[in-house]
mmCIF file of C-alpha atoms in Angstrom:
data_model
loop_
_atom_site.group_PDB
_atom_site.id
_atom_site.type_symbol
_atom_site.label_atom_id
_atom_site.label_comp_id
_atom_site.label_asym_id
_atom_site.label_seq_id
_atom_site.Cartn_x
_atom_site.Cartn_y
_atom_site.Cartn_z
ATOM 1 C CA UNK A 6 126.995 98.644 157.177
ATOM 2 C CA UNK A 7 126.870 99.307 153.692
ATOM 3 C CA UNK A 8 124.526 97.127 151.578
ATOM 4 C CA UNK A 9 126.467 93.907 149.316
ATOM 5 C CA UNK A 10 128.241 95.768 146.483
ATOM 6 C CA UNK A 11 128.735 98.900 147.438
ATOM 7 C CA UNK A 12 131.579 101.074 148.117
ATOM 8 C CA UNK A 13 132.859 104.029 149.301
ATOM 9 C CA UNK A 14 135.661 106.300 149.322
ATOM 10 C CA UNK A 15 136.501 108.117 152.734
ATOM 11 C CA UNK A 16 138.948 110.479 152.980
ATOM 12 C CA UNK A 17 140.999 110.717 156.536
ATOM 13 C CA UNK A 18 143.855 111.826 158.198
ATOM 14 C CA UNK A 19 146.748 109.350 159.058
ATOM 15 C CA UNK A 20 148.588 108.972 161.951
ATOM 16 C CA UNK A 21 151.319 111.424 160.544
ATOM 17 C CA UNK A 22 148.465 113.814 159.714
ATOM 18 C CA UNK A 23 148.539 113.169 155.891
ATOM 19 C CA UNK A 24 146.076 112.898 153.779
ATOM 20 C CA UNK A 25 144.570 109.349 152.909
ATOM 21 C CA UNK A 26 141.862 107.531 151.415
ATOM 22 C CA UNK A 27 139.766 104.772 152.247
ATOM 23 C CA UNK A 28 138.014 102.265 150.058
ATOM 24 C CA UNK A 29 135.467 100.544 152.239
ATOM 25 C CA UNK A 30 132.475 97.776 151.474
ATOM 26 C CA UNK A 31 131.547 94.099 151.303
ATOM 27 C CA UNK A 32 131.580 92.189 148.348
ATOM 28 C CA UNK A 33 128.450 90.329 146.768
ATOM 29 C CA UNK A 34 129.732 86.928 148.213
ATOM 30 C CA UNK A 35 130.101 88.780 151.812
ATOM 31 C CA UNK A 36 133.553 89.023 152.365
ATOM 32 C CA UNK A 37 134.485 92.826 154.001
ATOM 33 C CA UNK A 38 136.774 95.138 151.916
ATOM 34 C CA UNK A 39 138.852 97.518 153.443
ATOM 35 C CA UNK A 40 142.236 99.175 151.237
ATOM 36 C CA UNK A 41 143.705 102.622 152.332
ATOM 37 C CA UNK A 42 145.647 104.441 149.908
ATOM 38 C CA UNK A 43 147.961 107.487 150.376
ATOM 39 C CA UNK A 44 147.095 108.386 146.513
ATOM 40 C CA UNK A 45 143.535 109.533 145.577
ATOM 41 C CA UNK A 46 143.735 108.695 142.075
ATOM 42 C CA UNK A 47 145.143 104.951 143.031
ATOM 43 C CA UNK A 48 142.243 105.092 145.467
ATOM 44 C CA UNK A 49 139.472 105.887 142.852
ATOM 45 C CA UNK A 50 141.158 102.814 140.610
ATOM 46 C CA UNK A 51 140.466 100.384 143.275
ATOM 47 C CA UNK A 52 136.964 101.818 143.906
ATOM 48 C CA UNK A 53 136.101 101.668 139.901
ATOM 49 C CA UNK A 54 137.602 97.665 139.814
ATOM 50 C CA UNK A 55 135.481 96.435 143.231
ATOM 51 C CA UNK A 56 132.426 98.426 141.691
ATOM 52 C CA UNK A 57 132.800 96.736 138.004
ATOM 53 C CA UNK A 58 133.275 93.919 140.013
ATOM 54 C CA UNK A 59 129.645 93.851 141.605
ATOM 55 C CA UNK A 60 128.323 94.412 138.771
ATOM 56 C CA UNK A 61 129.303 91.645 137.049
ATOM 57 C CA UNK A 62 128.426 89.636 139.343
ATOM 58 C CA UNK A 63 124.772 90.625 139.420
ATOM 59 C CA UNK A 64 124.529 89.999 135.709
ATOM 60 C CA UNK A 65 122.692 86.510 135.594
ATOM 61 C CA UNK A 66 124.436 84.395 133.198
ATOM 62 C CA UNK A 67 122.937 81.022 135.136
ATOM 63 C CA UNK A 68 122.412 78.153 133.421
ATOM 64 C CA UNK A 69 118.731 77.589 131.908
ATOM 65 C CA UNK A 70 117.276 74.363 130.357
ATOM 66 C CA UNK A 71 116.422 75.148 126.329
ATOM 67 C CA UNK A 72 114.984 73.562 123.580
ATOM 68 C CA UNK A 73 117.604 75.018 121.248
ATOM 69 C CA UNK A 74 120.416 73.343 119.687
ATOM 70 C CA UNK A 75 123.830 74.834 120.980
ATOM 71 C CA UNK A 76 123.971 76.296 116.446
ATOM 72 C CA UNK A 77 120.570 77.880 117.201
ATOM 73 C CA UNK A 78 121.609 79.720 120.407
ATOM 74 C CA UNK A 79 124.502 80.891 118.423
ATOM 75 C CA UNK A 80 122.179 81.984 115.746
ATOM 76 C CA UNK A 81 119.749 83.458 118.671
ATOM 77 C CA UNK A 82 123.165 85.614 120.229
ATOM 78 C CA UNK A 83 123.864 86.753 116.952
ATOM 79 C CA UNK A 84 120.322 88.268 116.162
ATOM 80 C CA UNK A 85 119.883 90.140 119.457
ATOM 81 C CA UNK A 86 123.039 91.597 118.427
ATOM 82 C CA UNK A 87 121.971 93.007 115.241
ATOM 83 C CA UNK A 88 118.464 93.577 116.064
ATOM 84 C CA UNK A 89 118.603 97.658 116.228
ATOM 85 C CA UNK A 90 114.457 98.100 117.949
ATOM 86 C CA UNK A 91 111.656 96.016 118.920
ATOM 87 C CA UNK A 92 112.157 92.154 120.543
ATOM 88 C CA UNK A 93 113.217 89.334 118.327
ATOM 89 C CA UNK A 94 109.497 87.671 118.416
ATOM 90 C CA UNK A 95 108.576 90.961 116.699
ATOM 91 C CA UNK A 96 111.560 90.571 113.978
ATOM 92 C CA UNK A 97 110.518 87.084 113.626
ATOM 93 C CA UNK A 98 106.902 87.661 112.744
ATOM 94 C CA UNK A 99 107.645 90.649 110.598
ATOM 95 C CA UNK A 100 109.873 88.468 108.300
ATOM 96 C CA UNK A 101 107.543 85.343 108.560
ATOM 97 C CA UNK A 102 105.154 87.592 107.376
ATOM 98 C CA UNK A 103 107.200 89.222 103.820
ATOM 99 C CA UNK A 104 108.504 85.749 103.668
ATOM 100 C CA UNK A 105 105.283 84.473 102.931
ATOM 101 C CA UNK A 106 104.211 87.160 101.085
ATOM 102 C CA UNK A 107 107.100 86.729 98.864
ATOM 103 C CA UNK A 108 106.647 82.922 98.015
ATOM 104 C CA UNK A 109 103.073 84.212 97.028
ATOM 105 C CA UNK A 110 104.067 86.662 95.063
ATOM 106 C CA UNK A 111 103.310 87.417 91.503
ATOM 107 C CA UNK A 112 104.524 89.176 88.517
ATOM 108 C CA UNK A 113 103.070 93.189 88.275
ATOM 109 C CA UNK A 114 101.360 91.977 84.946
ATOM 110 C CA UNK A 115 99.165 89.097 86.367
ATOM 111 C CA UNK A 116 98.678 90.533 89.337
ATOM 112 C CA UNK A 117 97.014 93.598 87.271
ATOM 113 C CA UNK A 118 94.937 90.995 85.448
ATOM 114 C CA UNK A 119 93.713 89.738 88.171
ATOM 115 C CA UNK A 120 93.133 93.172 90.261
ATOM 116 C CA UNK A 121 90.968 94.164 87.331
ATOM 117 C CA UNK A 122 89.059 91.084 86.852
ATOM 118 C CA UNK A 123 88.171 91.278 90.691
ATOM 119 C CA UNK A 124 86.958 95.204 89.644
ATOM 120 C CA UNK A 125 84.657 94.166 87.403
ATOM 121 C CA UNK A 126 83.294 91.481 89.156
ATOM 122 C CA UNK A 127 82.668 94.080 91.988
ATOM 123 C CA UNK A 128 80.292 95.994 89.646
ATOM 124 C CA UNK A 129 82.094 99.527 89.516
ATOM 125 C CA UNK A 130 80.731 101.964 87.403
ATOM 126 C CA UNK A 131 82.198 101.307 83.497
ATOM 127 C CA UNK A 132 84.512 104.647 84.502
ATOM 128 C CA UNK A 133 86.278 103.859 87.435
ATOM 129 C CA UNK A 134 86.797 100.637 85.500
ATOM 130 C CA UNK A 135 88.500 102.682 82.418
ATOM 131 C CA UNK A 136 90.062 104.717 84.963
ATOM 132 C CA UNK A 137 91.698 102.085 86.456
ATOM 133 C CA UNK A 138 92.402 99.689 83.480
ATOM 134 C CA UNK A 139 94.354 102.767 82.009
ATOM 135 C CA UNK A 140 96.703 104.062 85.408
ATOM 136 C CA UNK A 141 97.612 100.394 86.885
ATOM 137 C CA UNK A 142 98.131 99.277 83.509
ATOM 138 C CA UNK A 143 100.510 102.343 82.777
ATOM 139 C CA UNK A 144 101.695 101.566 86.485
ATOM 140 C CA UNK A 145 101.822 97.731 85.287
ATOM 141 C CA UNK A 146 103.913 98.653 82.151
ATOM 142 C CA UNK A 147 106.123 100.941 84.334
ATOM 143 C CA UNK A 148 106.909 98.095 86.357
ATOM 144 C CA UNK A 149 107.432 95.189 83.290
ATOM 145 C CA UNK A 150 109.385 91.951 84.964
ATOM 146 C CA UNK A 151 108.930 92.912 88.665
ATOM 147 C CA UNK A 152 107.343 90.929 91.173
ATOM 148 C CA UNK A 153 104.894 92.694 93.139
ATOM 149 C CA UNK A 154 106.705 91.720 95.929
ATOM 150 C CA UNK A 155 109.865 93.582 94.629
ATOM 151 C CA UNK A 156 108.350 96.778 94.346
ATOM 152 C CA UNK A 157 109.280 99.216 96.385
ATOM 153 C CA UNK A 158 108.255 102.731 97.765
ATOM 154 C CA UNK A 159 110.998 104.237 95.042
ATOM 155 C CA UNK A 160 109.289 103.175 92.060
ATOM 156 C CA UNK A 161 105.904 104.195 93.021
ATOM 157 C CA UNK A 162 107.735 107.258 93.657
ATOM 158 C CA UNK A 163 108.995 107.417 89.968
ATOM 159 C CA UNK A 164 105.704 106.143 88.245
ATOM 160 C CA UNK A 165 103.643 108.523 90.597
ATOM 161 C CA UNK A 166 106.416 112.010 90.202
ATOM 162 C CA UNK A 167 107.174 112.341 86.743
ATOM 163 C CA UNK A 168 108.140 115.614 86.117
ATOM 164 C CA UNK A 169 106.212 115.924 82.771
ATOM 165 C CA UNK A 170 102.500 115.252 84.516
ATOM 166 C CA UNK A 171 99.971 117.928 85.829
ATOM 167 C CA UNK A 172 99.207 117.719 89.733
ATOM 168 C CA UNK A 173 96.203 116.422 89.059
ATOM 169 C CA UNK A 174 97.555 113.155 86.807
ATOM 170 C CA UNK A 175 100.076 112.474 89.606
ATOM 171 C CA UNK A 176 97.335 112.468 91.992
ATOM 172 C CA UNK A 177 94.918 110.552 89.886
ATOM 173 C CA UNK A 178 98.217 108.267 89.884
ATOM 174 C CA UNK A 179 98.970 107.900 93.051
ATOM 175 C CA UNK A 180 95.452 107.263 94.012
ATOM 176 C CA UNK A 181 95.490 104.158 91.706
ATOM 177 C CA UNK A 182 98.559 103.064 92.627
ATOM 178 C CA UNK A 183 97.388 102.865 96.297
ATOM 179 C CA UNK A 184 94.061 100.975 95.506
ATOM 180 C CA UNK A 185 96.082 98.688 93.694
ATOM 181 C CA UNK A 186 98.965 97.793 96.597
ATOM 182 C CA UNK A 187 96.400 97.530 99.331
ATOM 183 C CA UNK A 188 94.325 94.890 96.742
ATOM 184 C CA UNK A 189 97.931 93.038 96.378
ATOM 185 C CA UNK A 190 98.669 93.198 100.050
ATOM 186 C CA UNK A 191 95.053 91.543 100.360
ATOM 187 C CA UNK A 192 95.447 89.354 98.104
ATOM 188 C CA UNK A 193 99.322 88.045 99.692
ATOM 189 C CA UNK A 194 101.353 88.833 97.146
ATOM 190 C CA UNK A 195 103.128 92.212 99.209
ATOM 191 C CA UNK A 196 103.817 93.311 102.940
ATOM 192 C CA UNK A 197 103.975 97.080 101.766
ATOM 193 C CA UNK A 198 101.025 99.245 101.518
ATOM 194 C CA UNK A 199 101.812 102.100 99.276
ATOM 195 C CA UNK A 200 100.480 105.113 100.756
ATOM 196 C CA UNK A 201 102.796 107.979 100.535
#
């Protein structure tokens, strides 16, 4: 006997001698199938609707006890559906996370004030002070009425790549620019870490 939910197809002879086909198992509630069919392809049908069937029925769709209102399951449903990787606790997190950063955030210009004030009370040498003081300012006027928050991996892109720059100024750049997202994310005020 074939296991719950499972069927086969059996060819066979009839009494006549013609071909015929046989669609043969049990049900997931028990109950014996048994359909003969002088047509393969009507025979195949059948098979395909009992096995759809079965599987149906395994899905569990059982009532659970929830703390959720009947909106917020809706809202639940809904964000499995467009979540594309990962599990929704993950999803959740990640936006608690550039949610907060955001409400923290700060404009480019004080947040430059304050990276350099924290510089110089870390007691860097008087050039890496000048040296930064002159690229995340130039990165700070670049950026004029942005949030840090609101800067993304395009702009550093376009303050770090101009065209009219040696390689050595765009890597002096980008340097600068990294020291000075990875002090922001620090500091709250950005989920991004530039490092191209």
């Amino acid at each position: 006997m074939r296991p719950r939910g499972q069927f086969k197809l059996i060819p066979y002879r009839n009494r006549s001698g013609s071909a015929s086909w046989r669609v043969s198992g049990t049900s997931r509630d028990g109950l014996r199938i048994q359909r003969n069919f002088q047509s393969l392809d009507a025979a195949k049908v059948f098979l395909a609707e009992q096995t759809v069937e079965a599987i149906n029925r395994d899905a569990d769709y059982s009532m659970r006890r929830t703390l959720l209102s009947p909106a917020q399951i809706s809202e639940a449903e809904l964000a499995f559906r467009n979540l594309k990787s990962g599990t929704l606790a993950d999803a959740v997190k990640l936006w608690n996370e550039t949610s907060a950063a955001a409400s923290r955030s700060i404009s480019v210009g004080d947040a430059f004030k304050l990276f350099m004030e924290s510089k110089q009370r870390s007691n860097r040498r008087p050039a890496t002070i000048r040296n930064l003081n002159d690229r995340v300012g130039r990165l700070a006027e670049f950026l004029a009425g942005k949030t840090v928050a609101e800067i993304t991996a395009a702009d550093l892109s376009q303050f770090i790549f101009q065209p009219t720059l040696s390689d050595r100024t765009k890597a002096n750049n980008r340097q600068a620019a990294v020291t000075f997202m990875k002090w922001c994310r620090v500091q709250g005020y950005c989920s991004m870490i530039a490092d191209h």
